[in-house]
PDB file of C-alpha atoms and ligand atoms in Angstrom:
ATOM      1  CA  MET F   1       0.104   0.256  -0.209  1.00  0.00           C
ATOM      2  CA  THR F   2       1.740   3.108  -1.410  1.00  0.00           C
ATOM      3  CA  THR F   3       0.989   6.216   1.853  1.00  0.00           C
ATOM      4  CA  SER F   4       2.015   9.889   1.251  1.00  0.00           C
ATOM      5  CA  THR F   5       2.216  12.614   4.117  1.00  0.00           C
ATOM      6  CA  VAL F   6       0.223  15.484   4.428  1.00  0.00           C
ATOM      7  CA  ASP F   7       4.036  16.779   6.494  1.00  0.00           C
ATOM      8  CA  ALA F   8       2.164  20.498   7.013  1.00  0.00           C
ATOM      9  CA  ALA F   9      -1.110  19.927   9.230  1.00  0.00           C
ATOM     10  CA  VAL F  10      -2.277  20.522  12.756  1.00  0.00           C
ATOM     11  CA  PRO F  11      -1.742  19.223  15.378  1.00  0.00           C
ATOM     12  CA  GLY F  12       0.968  16.306  13.231  1.00  0.00           C
ATOM     13  CA  PRO F  13       1.447  14.869  10.121  1.00  0.00           C
ATOM     14  CA  PHE F  14      -1.256  13.025   8.375  1.00  0.00           C
ATOM     15  CA  THR F  15      -0.881  10.558   6.328  1.00  0.00           C
ATOM     16  CA  LEU F  16      -2.818   9.678   3.476  1.00  0.00           C
ATOM     17  CA  ILE F  17      -4.071   6.204   2.300  1.00  0.00           C
ATOM     18  CA  PRO F  18      -5.967   6.451  -0.798  1.00  0.00           C
ATOM     19  CA  GLU F  19      -7.578   3.412  -0.534  1.00  0.00           C
ATOM     20  CA  LYS F  20      -8.927   4.730   2.421  1.00  0.00           C
ATOM     21  CA  THR F  21      -9.523   8.479   2.197  1.00  0.00           C
ATOM     22  CA  ALA F  22     -12.662   9.861   1.106  1.00  0.00           C
ATOM     23  CA  LEU F  23     -12.517  13.218  -0.215  1.00  0.00           C
ATOM     24  CA  ILE F  24     -16.631  14.555   1.182  1.00  0.00           C
ATOM     25  CA  VAL F  25     -17.844  18.195  -0.073  1.00  0.00           C
ATOM     26  CA  ILE F  26     -20.341  19.084   2.266  1.00  0.00           C
ATOM     27  CA  ASP F  27     -23.377  22.088   0.148  1.00  0.00           C
ATOM     28  CA  MET F  28     -21.768  23.460  -2.254  1.00  0.00           C
ATOM     29  CA  GLN F  29     -24.696  24.578  -2.855  1.00  0.00           C
ATOM     30  CA  ARG F  30     -26.548  27.303  -4.412  1.00  0.00           C
ATOM     31  CA  ASP F  31     -28.641  28.551  -1.833  1.00  0.00           C
ATOM     32  CA  PHE F  32     -25.927  28.625   0.463  1.00  0.00           C
ATOM     33  CA  ILE F  33     -23.144  30.253  -2.215  1.00  0.00           C
ATOM     34  CA  LEU F  34     -24.645  32.057  -4.732  1.00  0.00           C
ATOM     35  CA  PRO F  35     -25.384  35.697  -4.649  1.00  0.00           C
ATOM     36  CA  GLY F  36     -28.807  35.902  -4.117  1.00  0.00           C
ATOM     37  CA  GLY F  37     -29.336  32.907  -2.945  1.00  0.00           C
ATOM     38  CA  PHE F  38     -30.884  31.990   0.816  1.00  0.00           C
ATOM     39  CA  GLY F  39     -27.352  32.730   2.559  1.00  0.00           C
ATOM     40  CA  GLU F  40     -27.757  36.250   0.901  1.00  0.00           C
ATOM     41  CA  SER F  41     -31.638  36.463   1.842  1.00  0.00           C
ATOM     42  CA  LEU F  42     -30.256  36.367   5.645  1.00  0.00           C
ATOM     43  CA  GLY F  43     -27.569  38.997   5.613  1.00  0.00           C
ATOM     44  CA  ASN F  44     -24.529  37.219   5.023  1.00  0.00           C
ATOM     45  CA  ASP F  45     -21.773  37.954   2.991  1.00  0.00           C
ATOM     46  CA  VAL F  46     -21.075  35.067   0.626  1.00  0.00           C
ATOM     47  CA  ASP F  47     -18.014  36.458  -0.831  1.00  0.00           C
ATOM     48  CA  MET F  48     -17.209  34.303   2.103  1.00  0.00           C
ATOM     49  CA  LEU F  49     -18.011  31.175   0.573  1.00  0.00           C
ATOM     50  CA  LEU F  50     -16.972  32.359  -2.806  1.00  0.00           C
ATOM     51  CA  LYS F  51     -13.233  32.246  -2.042  1.00  0.00           C
ATOM     52  CA  VAL F  52     -13.611  28.563  -1.460  1.00  0.00           C
ATOM     53  CA  VAL F  53     -14.600  27.632  -4.684  1.00  0.00           C
ATOM     54  CA  PRO F  54     -11.086  27.816  -6.858  1.00  0.00           C
ATOM     55  CA  PRO F  55      -9.529  26.102  -4.250  1.00  0.00           C
ATOM     56  CA  LEU F  56     -12.103  23.412  -3.491  1.00  0.00           C
ATOM     57  CA  ALA F  57     -11.791  23.257  -7.623  1.00  0.00           C
ATOM     58  CA  ASP F  58      -8.633  22.696  -7.475  1.00  0.00           C
ATOM     59  CA  LEU F  59      -8.607  19.592  -4.398  1.00  0.00           C
ATOM     60  CA  ILE F  60     -11.439  17.860  -6.253  1.00  0.00           C
ATOM     61  CA  ALA F  61      -9.450  17.640  -9.665  1.00  0.00           C
ATOM     62  CA  ALA F  62      -6.732  16.217  -7.956  1.00  0.00           C
ATOM     63  CA  ALA F  63      -8.671  13.792  -5.551  1.00  0.00           C
ATOM     64  CA  ARG F  64     -10.401  12.995  -9.084  1.00  0.00           C
ATOM     65  CA  SER F  65      -6.927  11.973 -10.261  1.00  0.00           C
ATOM     66  CA  ALA F  66      -5.898  10.124  -7.730  1.00  0.00           C
ATOM     67  CA  GLY F  67      -8.953   7.644  -7.993  1.00  0.00           C
ATOM     68  CA  MET F  68     -10.370   8.379  -5.065  1.00  0.00           C
ATOM     69  CA  LEU F  69     -14.238   8.588  -3.364  1.00  0.00           C
ATOM     70  CA  VAL F  70     -15.557  11.898  -4.068  1.00  0.00           C
ATOM     71  CA  ILE F  71     -18.785  11.825  -1.951  1.00  0.00           C
ATOM     72  CA  HIS F  72     -20.964  15.880  -2.094  1.00  0.00           C
ATOM     73  CA  THR F  73     -24.107  16.508   0.295  1.00  0.00           C
ATOM     74  CA  ARG F  74     -27.224  18.873   0.342  1.00  0.00           C
ATOM     75  CA  GLU F  75     -28.670  20.135   2.762  1.00  0.00           C
ATOM     76  CA  GLY F  76     -32.758  20.189   2.380  1.00  0.00           C
ATOM     77  CA  HIS F  77     -35.678  18.809   2.272  1.00  0.00           C
ATOM     78  CA  GLU F  78     -38.884  16.754   0.916  1.00  0.00           C
ATOM     79  CA  PRO F  79     -41.587  19.438  -1.024  1.00  0.00           C
ATOM     80  CA  ASP F  80     -43.789  18.488   2.120  1.00  0.00           C
ATOM     81  CA  LEU F  81     -41.150  19.310   4.961  1.00  0.00           C
ATOM     82  CA  SER F  82     -42.385  16.452   6.417  1.00  0.00           C
ATOM     83  CA  ASP F  83     -38.247  15.351   6.943  1.00  0.00           C
ATOM     84  CA  CYS F  84     -38.305  19.363   8.717  1.00  0.00           C
ATOM     85  CA  PRO F  85     -38.285  19.328  12.622  1.00  0.00           C
ATOM     86  CA  PRO F  86     -40.370  22.622  13.634  1.00  0.00           C
ATOM     87  CA  ALA F  87     -37.616  22.844  15.917  1.00  0.00           C
ATOM     88  CA  LYS F  88     -35.158  23.525  12.755  1.00  0.00           C
ATOM     89  CA  LEU F  89     -38.358  24.971  10.096  1.00  0.00           C
ATOM     90  CA  ASN F  90     -39.118  27.293  12.751  1.00  0.00           C
ATOM     91  CA  ARG F  91     -35.924  29.130  13.627  1.00  0.00           C
ATOM     92  CA  GLY F  92     -34.432  32.121  11.288  1.00  0.00           C
ATOM     93  CA  ALA F  93     -35.446  34.860   9.771  1.00  0.00           C
ATOM     94  CA  PRO F  94     -39.374  35.025   9.373  1.00  0.00           C
ATOM     95  CA  SER F  95     -39.628  36.251   6.056  1.00  0.00           C
ATOM     96  CA  ARG F  96     -37.442  33.814   5.039  1.00  0.00           C
ATOM     97  CA  ARG F  97     -37.505  29.922   6.530  1.00  0.00           C
ATOM     98  CA  ILE F  98     -37.018  26.785   4.702  1.00  0.00           C
ATOM     99  CA  GLY F  99     -39.558  26.087   1.957  1.00  0.00           C
ATOM    100  CA  ASP F 100     -40.031  29.648   1.070  1.00  0.00           C
ATOM    101  CA  PRO F 101     -40.045  31.437  -1.959  1.00  0.00           C
ATOM    102  CA  GLY F 102     -36.417  32.260  -2.912  1.00  0.00           C
ATOM    103  CA  LYS F 103     -34.833  33.536  -6.209  1.00  0.00           C
ATOM    104  CA  PHE F 104     -33.695  29.950  -6.913  1.00  0.00           C
ATOM    105  CA  GLY F 105     -37.174  28.531  -5.942  1.00  0.00           C
ATOM    106  CA  ARG F 106     -38.154  26.970  -2.433  1.00  0.00           C
ATOM    107  CA  ILE F 107     -35.421  27.400  -0.124  1.00  0.00           C
ATOM    108  CA  LEU F 108     -33.654  24.530   0.725  1.00  0.00           C
ATOM    109  CA  ILE F 109     -35.979  22.172  -1.259  1.00  0.00           C
ATOM    110  CA  ARG F 110     -34.767  19.042  -3.018  1.00  0.00           C
ATOM    111  CA  GLY F 111     -35.194  19.479  -6.881  1.00  0.00           C
ATOM    112  CA  GLU F 112     -35.527  23.616  -6.837  1.00  0.00           C
ATOM    113  CA  TYR F 113     -32.883  24.933  -8.335  1.00  0.00           C
ATOM    114  CA  GLY F 114     -30.900  26.269  -5.407  1.00  0.00           C
ATOM    115  CA  HIS F 115     -31.170  22.974  -3.663  1.00  0.00           C
ATOM    116  CA  ASP F 116     -28.667  21.622  -6.010  1.00  0.00           C
ATOM    117  CA  ILE F 117     -24.831  22.421  -5.983  1.00  0.00           C
ATOM    118  CA  ILE F 118     -22.463  24.858  -7.605  1.00  0.00           C
ATOM    119  CA  ASP F 119     -21.832  24.320 -11.565  1.00  0.00           C
ATOM    120  CA  GLU F 120     -18.254  25.041 -10.848  1.00  0.00           C
ATOM    121  CA  LEU F 121     -18.216  21.724  -8.714  1.00  0.00           C
ATOM    122  CA  ALA F 122     -20.711  19.766  -9.707  1.00  0.00           C
ATOM    123  CA  PRO F 123     -20.530  15.959  -9.086  1.00  0.00           C
ATOM    124  CA  ILE F 124     -19.231  13.639 -11.432  1.00  0.00           C
ATOM    125  CA  GLU F 125     -20.787  10.012 -13.182  1.00  0.00           C
ATOM    126  CA  GLY F 126     -19.595   7.919 -10.431  1.00  0.00           C
ATOM    127  CA  GLU F 127     -19.660  10.399  -7.380  1.00  0.00           C
ATOM    128  CA  VAL F 128     -21.885  10.136  -4.565  1.00  0.00           C
ATOM    129  CA  VAL F 129     -24.545  12.973  -3.780  1.00  0.00           C
ATOM    130  CA  ILE F 130     -25.829  12.068  -0.392  1.00  0.00           C
ATOM    131  CA  ASP F 131     -29.373  14.385   0.561  1.00  0.00           C
ATOM    132  CA  LYS F 132     -29.443  15.153   4.021  1.00  0.00           C
ATOM    133  CA  PRO F 133     -31.718  16.518   6.018  1.00  0.00           C
ATOM    134  CA  GLY F 134     -29.503  17.538   9.517  1.00  0.00           C
ATOM    135  CA  LYS F 135     -26.389  19.830   9.621  1.00  0.00           C
ATOM    136  CA  GLY F 136     -24.451  16.138  10.317  1.00  0.00           C
ATOM    137  CA  ALA F 137     -24.022  13.942   6.749  1.00  0.00           C
ATOM    138  CA  PHE F 138     -23.978  10.942   8.696  1.00  0.00           C
ATOM    139  CA  TYR F 139     -27.540  11.983  10.441  1.00  0.00           C
ATOM    140  CA  ALA F 140     -30.477  10.216   8.580  1.00  0.00           C
ATOM    141  CA  THR F 141     -28.905   8.982   5.554  1.00  0.00           C
ATOM    142  CA  ASP F 142     -26.726   6.483   4.494  1.00  0.00           C
ATOM    143  CA  LEU F 143     -22.972   7.549   4.386  1.00  0.00           C
ATOM    144  CA  GLN F 144     -21.865   5.252   7.267  1.00  0.00           C
ATOM    145  CA  GLN F 145     -22.659   2.322   5.000  1.00  0.00           C
ATOM    146  CA  ILE F 146     -21.531   3.874   1.986  1.00  0.00           C
ATOM    147  CA  LEU F 147     -18.259   4.337   4.155  1.00  0.00           C
ATOM    148  CA  THR F 148     -17.837   1.130   5.414  1.00  0.00           C
ATOM    149  CA  ASP F 149     -18.776  -0.902   1.734  1.00  0.00           C
ATOM    150  CA  ALA F 150     -16.143   1.112   0.311  1.00  0.00           C
ATOM    151  CA  GLY F 151     -13.618   0.704   3.633  1.00  0.00           C
ATOM    152  CA  ILE F 152     -12.886   4.567   4.007  1.00  0.00           C
ATOM    153  CA  THR F 153     -11.560   5.633   7.046  1.00  0.00           C
ATOM    154  CA  GLN F 154     -10.320   8.545   5.988  1.00  0.00           C
ATOM    155  CA  LEU F 155     -12.252  11.723   5.480  1.00  0.00           C
ATOM    156  CA  LEU F 156     -10.833  14.986   3.701  1.00  0.00           C
ATOM    157  CA  VAL F 157     -13.971  17.375   4.294  1.00  0.00           C
ATOM    158  CA  THR F 158     -13.913  20.777   2.872  1.00  0.00           C
ATOM    159  CA  GLY F 159     -17.164  22.379   2.225  1.00  0.00           C
ATOM    160  CA  VAL F 160     -19.667  24.845   4.568  1.00  0.00           C
ATOM    161  CA  THR F 161     -19.954  26.235   6.270  1.00  0.00           C
ATOM    162  CA  THR F 162     -17.043  25.812   8.510  1.00  0.00           C
ATOM    163  CA  GLU F 163     -19.204  25.924  12.472  1.00  0.00           C
ATOM    164  CA  VAL F 164     -22.079  23.854  11.179  1.00  0.00           C
ATOM    165  CA  CYS F 165     -22.453  21.216   8.651  1.00  0.00           C
ATOM    166  CA  VAL F 166     -19.064  20.790   8.366  1.00  0.00           C
ATOM    167  CA  HIS F 167     -18.106  20.374  12.432  1.00  0.00           C
ATOM    168  CA  THR F 168     -20.823  18.591  12.933  1.00  0.00           C
ATOM    169  CA  THR F 169     -20.227  16.172  10.158  1.00  0.00           C
ATOM    170  CA  THR F 170     -16.191  16.289  11.524  1.00  0.00           C
ATOM    171  CA  ARG F 171     -17.680  15.181  14.539  1.00  0.00           C
ATOM    172  CA  GLU F 172     -20.327  12.958  13.845  1.00  0.00           C
ATOM    173  CA  ALA F 173     -17.628  11.170  11.707  1.00  0.00           C
ATOM    174  CA  ASN F 174     -14.969  11.431  14.778  1.00  0.00           C
ATOM    175  CA  ASP F 175     -16.870   9.569  16.951  1.00  0.00           C
ATOM    176  CA  ARG F 176     -17.580   6.763  14.451  1.00  0.00           C
ATOM    177  CA  GLY F 177     -13.755   6.102  13.950  1.00  0.00           C
ATOM    178  CA  TYR F 178     -13.276   7.808  10.624  1.00  0.00           C
ATOM    179  CA  GLU F 179      -9.658   9.973  11.457  1.00  0.00           C
ATOM    180  CA  CYS F 180     -10.364  13.381   9.093  1.00  0.00           C
ATOM    181  CA  LEU F 181      -8.164  15.728   7.998  1.00  0.00           C
ATOM    182  CA  VAL F 182     -10.088  19.604   7.416  1.00  0.00           C
ATOM    183  CA  VAL F 183      -8.726  21.563   4.861  1.00  0.00           C
ATOM    184  CA  SER F 184      -8.590  25.352   5.929  1.00  0.00           C
ATOM    185  CA  ASP F 185      -9.065  27.050   2.607  1.00  0.00           C
ATOM    186  CA  CYS F 186     -11.355  24.845   1.246  1.00  0.00           C
ATOM    187  CA  VAL F 187     -14.092  24.917   4.659  1.00  0.00           C
ATOM    188  CA  GLY F 188     -15.980  28.904   4.674  1.00  0.00           C
ATOM    189  CA  SER F 189     -18.062  30.606   6.582  1.00  0.00           C
ATOM    190  CA  TYR F 190     -19.800  33.619   6.759  1.00  0.00           C
ATOM    191  CA  PHE F 191     -18.199  34.522   9.767  1.00  0.00           C
ATOM    192  CA  PRO F 192     -14.650  35.691   9.309  1.00  0.00           C
ATOM    193  CA  ASP F 193     -14.191  34.764  13.473  1.00  0.00           C
ATOM    194  CA  PHE F 194     -16.256  31.206  13.900  1.00  0.00           C
ATOM    195  CA  GLN F 195     -13.906  30.090  10.067  1.00  0.00           C
ATOM    196  CA  ARG F 196     -10.769  30.818  12.373  1.00  0.00           C
ATOM    197  CA  VAL F 197     -11.807  29.932  15.941  1.00  0.00           C
ATOM    198  CA  GLY F 198     -14.292  26.430  13.852  1.00  0.00           C
ATOM    199  CA  LEU F 199     -10.699  25.408  12.280  1.00  0.00           C
ATOM    200  CA  GLU F 200      -8.616  26.160  15.505  1.00  0.00           C
ATOM    201  CA  MET F 201     -11.287  23.166  17.564  1.00  0.00           C
ATOM    202  CA  ILE F 202     -10.625  20.728  14.730  1.00  0.00           C
ATOM    203  CA  CYS F 203      -7.191  20.545  15.715  1.00  0.00           C
ATOM    204  CA  ALA F 204      -6.816  21.688  19.272  1.00  0.00           C
ATOM    205  CA  GLN F 205      -5.943  19.343  22.201  1.00  0.00           C
ATOM    206  CA  GLY F 206      -3.784  17.472  20.292  1.00  0.00           C
ATOM    207  CA  GLY F 207      -6.439  16.745  17.241  1.00  0.00           C
ATOM    208  CA  ILE F 208      -9.620  16.556  19.198  1.00  0.00           C
ATOM    209  CA  PHE F 209     -11.838  15.861  16.598  1.00  0.00           C
ATOM    210  CA  GLY F 210      -9.393  15.764  13.593  1.00  0.00           C
ATOM    211  CA  TRP F 211      -6.258  17.756  10.740  1.00  0.00           C
ATOM    212  CA  VAL F 212      -6.442  20.821   9.612  1.00  0.00           C
ATOM    213  CA  ALA F 213      -4.488  21.870   6.786  1.00  0.00           C
ATOM    214  CA  ASP F 214      -4.627  23.683   3.299  1.00  0.00           C
ATOM    215  CA  SER F 215      -5.299  22.647   0.554  1.00  0.00           C
ATOM    216  CA  ALA F 216      -1.172  23.721  -0.736  1.00  0.00           C
ATOM    217  CA  ALA F 217       0.087  20.876   1.504  1.00  0.00           C
ATOM    218  CA  VAL F 218      -2.882  18.245   1.201  1.00  0.00           C
ATOM    219  CA  ILE F 219      -2.703  18.620  -3.126  1.00  0.00           C
ATOM    220  CA  PRO F 220       0.911  17.697  -3.372  1.00  0.00           C
ATOM    221  CA  ALA F 221       0.519  15.183  -1.490  1.00  0.00           C
ATOM    222  CA  ILE F 222      -2.661  13.727  -3.510  1.00  0.00           C
ATOM    223  CA  ALA F 223      -0.387  14.239  -6.477  1.00  0.00           C
ATOM    224  CA  ALA F 224       2.310  12.251  -4.837  1.00  0.00           C
ATOM    225  CA  LEU F 225      -0.177   9.263  -4.631  1.00  0.00           C
ATOM    226  CA  PRO F 226       0.674   6.622  -7.585  1.00  0.00           C
ATOM    227  CA  VAL F 227      -2.034   7.960 -10.730  1.00  0.00           C
ATOM    228  CA  SER F 228      -5.558   5.825 -10.591  1.00  0.00           C
ATOM    229  CA  PRO F 229      -6.884   6.167 -14.539  1.00  0.00           C
ATOM    230  CA  GLU F 230     -10.024   6.448 -13.675  1.00  0.00           C
ATOM    231  CA  PRO F 231     -12.214   6.597  -9.871  1.00  0.00           C
ATOM    232  CA  ALA F 232     -13.465   2.898  -8.655  1.00  0.00           C
ATOM    233  CA  PRO F 233     -17.124   3.027  -8.928  1.00  0.00           C
ATOM    234  CA  VAL F 234     -18.436   2.821  -5.244  1.00  0.00           C
ATOM    235  CA  SER F 235     -19.716  -1.107  -5.931  1.00  0.00           C
ATOM    236  CA  GLN F 236     -15.859  -2.207  -6.937  1.00  0.00           C
ATOM    237  CA  ARG F 237     -14.200  -0.907  -3.767  1.00  0.00           C
TER     238      ARG F 237
HETATM  239  C1  C5J K   1     -26.125  25.928   7.227  1.00  0.00           C
HETATM  240  C2  C5J K   1     -24.437  24.687   6.194  1.00  0.00           C
HETATM  241  N1  C5J K   1     -25.000  27.161   7.834  1.00  0.00           N
HETATM  242  N2  C5J K   1     -24.382  23.305   5.088  1.00  0.00           N
HETATM  243  N3  C5J K   1     -26.304  24.600   6.845  1.00  0.00           N
HETATM  244  O1  C5J K   1     -27.010  25.826   8.127  1.00  0.00           O
HETATM  245  O2  C5J K   1     -23.862  24.426   6.797  1.00  0.00           O
END
């Protein structure tokens, strides 16, 4: 088994085992990221999330070239909101709630334009797309079974937002025994302080939830792995 090491990771070097590693791209959806979408309608500065797109596109390309499993998630709900508990629905700005009409269709509703992933990071054939009703990607989804079936034990974690769905998913994964490396410039928050502290919290106390490194450290480590001509379908891993 050929491995590669992300030497600059905090709190210490992270050894990439290509067959056991998946890249997870969390909620890079139009509703959160694009100007005019749900996120901006709540008063957030979407530039904070848009700047994640170029390094994340490069990281996804590197993972695809190495034949890594790439998993995308989308936060959202059924059109009848039967999977959205009142505790979630009733929070947020009263004029803009999940299921309300927005610039890109009903907000965070499956099948709507705004619910889907931005064009720049669109999944390609063979990649897994997980629709999740919660903040964490493991809650009420098949993610754990998919990872188990694929022999995955390590996750490169990316997406938005750092302190909400990225954090919740990383914590869920950590509790389930996955080693998580959060790629610092490939995760984004509307709030600069949350971005900084959110990343510090991951790798504090000797890596209490995982490791942190930027794409400039992770991409060369992926590129140093032996090239796999095509990503293996999940069922054949
Ligand atoms: C939020 C997310 N922030 N994907 N969702 O509500 O982080």
